[in-house]
C-alpha positions as a Python dict, from the first residue, in 0.01 Angstrom:
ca = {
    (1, 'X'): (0, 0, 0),
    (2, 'X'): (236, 160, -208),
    (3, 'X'): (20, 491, -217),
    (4, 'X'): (19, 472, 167),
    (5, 'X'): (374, 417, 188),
    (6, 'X'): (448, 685, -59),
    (7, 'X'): (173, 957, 125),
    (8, 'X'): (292, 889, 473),
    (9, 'X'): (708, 888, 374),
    (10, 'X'): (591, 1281, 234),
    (11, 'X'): (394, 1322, 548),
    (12, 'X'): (670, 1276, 747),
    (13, 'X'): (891, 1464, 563),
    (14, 'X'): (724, 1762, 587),
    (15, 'X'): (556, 1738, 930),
    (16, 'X'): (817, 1564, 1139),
    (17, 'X'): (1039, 1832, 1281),
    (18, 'X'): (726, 1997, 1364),
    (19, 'X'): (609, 1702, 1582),
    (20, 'X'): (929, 1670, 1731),
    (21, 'X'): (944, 2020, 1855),
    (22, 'X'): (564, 1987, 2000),
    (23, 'X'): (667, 1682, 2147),
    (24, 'X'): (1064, 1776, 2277),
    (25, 'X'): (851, 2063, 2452),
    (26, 'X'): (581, 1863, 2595),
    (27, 'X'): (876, 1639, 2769),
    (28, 'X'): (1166, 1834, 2762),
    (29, 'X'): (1350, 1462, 2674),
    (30, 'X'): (1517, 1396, 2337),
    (31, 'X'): (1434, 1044, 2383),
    (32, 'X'): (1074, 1068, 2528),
    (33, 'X'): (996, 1311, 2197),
    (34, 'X'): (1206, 1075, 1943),
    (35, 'X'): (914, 797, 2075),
    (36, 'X'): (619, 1007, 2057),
    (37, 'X'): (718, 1143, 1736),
    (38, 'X'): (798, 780, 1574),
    (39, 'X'): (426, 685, 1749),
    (40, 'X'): (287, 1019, 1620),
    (41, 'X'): (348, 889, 1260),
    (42, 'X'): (269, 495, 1319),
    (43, 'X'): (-55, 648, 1419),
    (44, 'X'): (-94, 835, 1126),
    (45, 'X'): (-21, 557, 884),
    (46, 'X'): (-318, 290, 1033),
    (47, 'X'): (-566, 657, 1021),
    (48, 'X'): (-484, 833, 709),
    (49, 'X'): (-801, 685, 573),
    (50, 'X'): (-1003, 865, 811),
    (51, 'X'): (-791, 1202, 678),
    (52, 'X'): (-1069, 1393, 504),
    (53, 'X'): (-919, 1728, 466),
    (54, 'X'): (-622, 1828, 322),
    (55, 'X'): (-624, 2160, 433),
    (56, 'X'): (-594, 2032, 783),
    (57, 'X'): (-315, 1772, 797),
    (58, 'X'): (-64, 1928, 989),
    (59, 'X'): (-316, 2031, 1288),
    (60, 'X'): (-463, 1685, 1259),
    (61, 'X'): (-105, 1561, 1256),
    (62, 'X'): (-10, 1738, 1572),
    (63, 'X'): (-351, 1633, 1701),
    (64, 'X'): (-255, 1279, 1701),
    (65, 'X'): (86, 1400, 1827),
    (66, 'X'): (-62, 1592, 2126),
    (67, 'X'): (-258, 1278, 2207),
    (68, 'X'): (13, 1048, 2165),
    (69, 'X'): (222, 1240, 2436),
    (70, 'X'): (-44, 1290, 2680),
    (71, 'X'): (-107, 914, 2658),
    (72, 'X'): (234, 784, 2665),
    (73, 'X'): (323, 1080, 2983),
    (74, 'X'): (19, 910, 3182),
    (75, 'X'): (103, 591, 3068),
    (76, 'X'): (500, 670, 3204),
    (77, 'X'): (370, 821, 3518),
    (78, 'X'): (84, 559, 3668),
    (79, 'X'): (352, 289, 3567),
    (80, 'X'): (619, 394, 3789),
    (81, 'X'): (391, 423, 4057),
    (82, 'X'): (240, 56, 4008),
    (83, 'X'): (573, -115, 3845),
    (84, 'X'): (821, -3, 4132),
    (85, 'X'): (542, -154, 4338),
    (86, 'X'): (391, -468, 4118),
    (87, 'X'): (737, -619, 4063),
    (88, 'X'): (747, -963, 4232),
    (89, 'X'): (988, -958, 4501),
    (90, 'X'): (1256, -746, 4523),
    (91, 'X'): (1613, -906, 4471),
    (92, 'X'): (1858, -889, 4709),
    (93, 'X'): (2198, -723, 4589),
    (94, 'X'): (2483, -572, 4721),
    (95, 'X'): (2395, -194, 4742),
    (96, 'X'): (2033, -185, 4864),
    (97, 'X'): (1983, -183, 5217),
    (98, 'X'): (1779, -386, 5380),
    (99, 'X'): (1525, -89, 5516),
    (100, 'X'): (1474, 25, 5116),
    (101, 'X'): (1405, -338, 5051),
    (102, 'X'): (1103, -343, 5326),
    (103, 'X'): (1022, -45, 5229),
    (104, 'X'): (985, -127, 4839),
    (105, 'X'): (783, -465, 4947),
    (106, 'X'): (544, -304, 5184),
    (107, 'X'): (492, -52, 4866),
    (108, 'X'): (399, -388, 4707),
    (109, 'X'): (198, -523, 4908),
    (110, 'X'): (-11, -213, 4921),
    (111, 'X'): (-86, -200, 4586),
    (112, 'X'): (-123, -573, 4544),
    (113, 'X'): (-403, -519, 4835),
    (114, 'X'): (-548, -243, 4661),
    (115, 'X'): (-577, -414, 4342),
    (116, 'X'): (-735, -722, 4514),
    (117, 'X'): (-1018, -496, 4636),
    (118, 'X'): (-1111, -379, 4274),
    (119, 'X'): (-1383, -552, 4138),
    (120, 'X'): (-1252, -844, 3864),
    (121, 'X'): (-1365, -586, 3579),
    (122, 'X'): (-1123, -333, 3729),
    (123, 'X'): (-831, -506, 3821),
    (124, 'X'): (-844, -663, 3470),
    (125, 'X'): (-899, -322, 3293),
    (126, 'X'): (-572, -167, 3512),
    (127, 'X'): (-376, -489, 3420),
    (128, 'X'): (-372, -473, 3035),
    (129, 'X'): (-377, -83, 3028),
    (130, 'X'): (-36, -51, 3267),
    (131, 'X'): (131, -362, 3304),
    (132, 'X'): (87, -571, 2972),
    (133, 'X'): (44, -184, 2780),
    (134, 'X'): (-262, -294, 2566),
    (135, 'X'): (-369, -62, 2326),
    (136, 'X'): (-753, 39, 2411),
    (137, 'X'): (-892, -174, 2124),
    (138, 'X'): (-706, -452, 2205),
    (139, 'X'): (-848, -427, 2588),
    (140, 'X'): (-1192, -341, 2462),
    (141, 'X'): (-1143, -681, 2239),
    (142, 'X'): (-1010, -902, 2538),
    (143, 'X'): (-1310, -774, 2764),
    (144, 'X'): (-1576, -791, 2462),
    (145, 'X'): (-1619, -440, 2539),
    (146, 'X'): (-1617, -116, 2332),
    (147, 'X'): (-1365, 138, 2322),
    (148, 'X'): (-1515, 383, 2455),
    (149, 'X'): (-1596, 187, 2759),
    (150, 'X'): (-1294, 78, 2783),
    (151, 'X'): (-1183, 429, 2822),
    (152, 'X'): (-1415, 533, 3069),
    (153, 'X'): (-1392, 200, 3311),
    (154, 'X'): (-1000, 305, 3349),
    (155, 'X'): (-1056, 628, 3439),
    (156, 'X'): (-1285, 527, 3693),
    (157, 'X'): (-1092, 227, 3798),
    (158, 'X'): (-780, 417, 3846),
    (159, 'X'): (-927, 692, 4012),
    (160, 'X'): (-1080, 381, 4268),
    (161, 'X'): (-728, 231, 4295),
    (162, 'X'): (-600, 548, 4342),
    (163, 'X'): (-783, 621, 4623),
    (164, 'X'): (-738, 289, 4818),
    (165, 'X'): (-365, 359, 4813),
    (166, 'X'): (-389, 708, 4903),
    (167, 'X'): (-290, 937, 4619),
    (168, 'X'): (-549, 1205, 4462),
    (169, 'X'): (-377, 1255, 4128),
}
């Protein structure tokens, strides 16, 4: 471990600013890059076995960075659509009128209906991706599933879900 701990601490130090950037510009949030780049380099740590050349480490690097931020922007952007909508019941406080408050529970509703059309396998799939933010090999391992089916059910099942609640993209 301490060879890891040693090889990733000089990984980061010379690769870091160079994620950052990549990722600051993917966003164009300090904090949103600040995660990616701190995922980036978790990332790197549990795969630096699979690093076979050296001559490529930075562009694998900002391979797993690129990934990172496409997954966590898709991740951000199908979970406000299905969090504003899958919370339980909106709360009533002082501030929020009462037509926002229909309106946020028929949004619910919607997508609870939606969801409740998906076959089990679906539903289940779109659950531990974007609500309980499973990684894809701890979904595959829940469903007894591989990884790569995993990947490919989600697509499909959000591109079904998507559709029953109206949205193309």
């Amino acid at each position: 471990m301490h060879k890891n701990q040693l090889q990733i601490e000089q990984l980061y130090d010379a690769y870091h600013r160079d994620v950052y950037h990549f990722a600051l510009y993917y966003t164009n949030s300090k904090q949103e890059a600040e995660d990616i780049t701190q995922e980036t380099f978790l990332k790197v740590l549990k795969q630096l076995h699979h690093l076979k050349d050296g001559e490529k480490v930075k562009t694998w690097i900002l391979t797993i960075a690129r990934n990172t931020a496409v997954d966590i922007h898709r991740k951000q952007k199908i979970k406000r659509l299905l969090t504003e909508k899958l919370i339980k019941q909106p709360i009533l406080t002082e501030g929020i009128e009462p037509p926002t408050i229909v309106e946020k529970n028929e949004q619910w509703q919607m997508v609870q209906q939606a969801l409740m059309t998906l076959k089990s396998h679906d539903r289940t799939i779109i659950i531990c991706r974007m609500l309980k933010d499973y990684t894809i090999q701890e979904t595959a391992a829940i469903l007894g599933i591989s990884e790569v089916k995993v990947r490919v059910d989600f697509h499909r099942a959000m591109a079904r879900l998507r559709k029953k609640v109206g949205r193309r993209n």
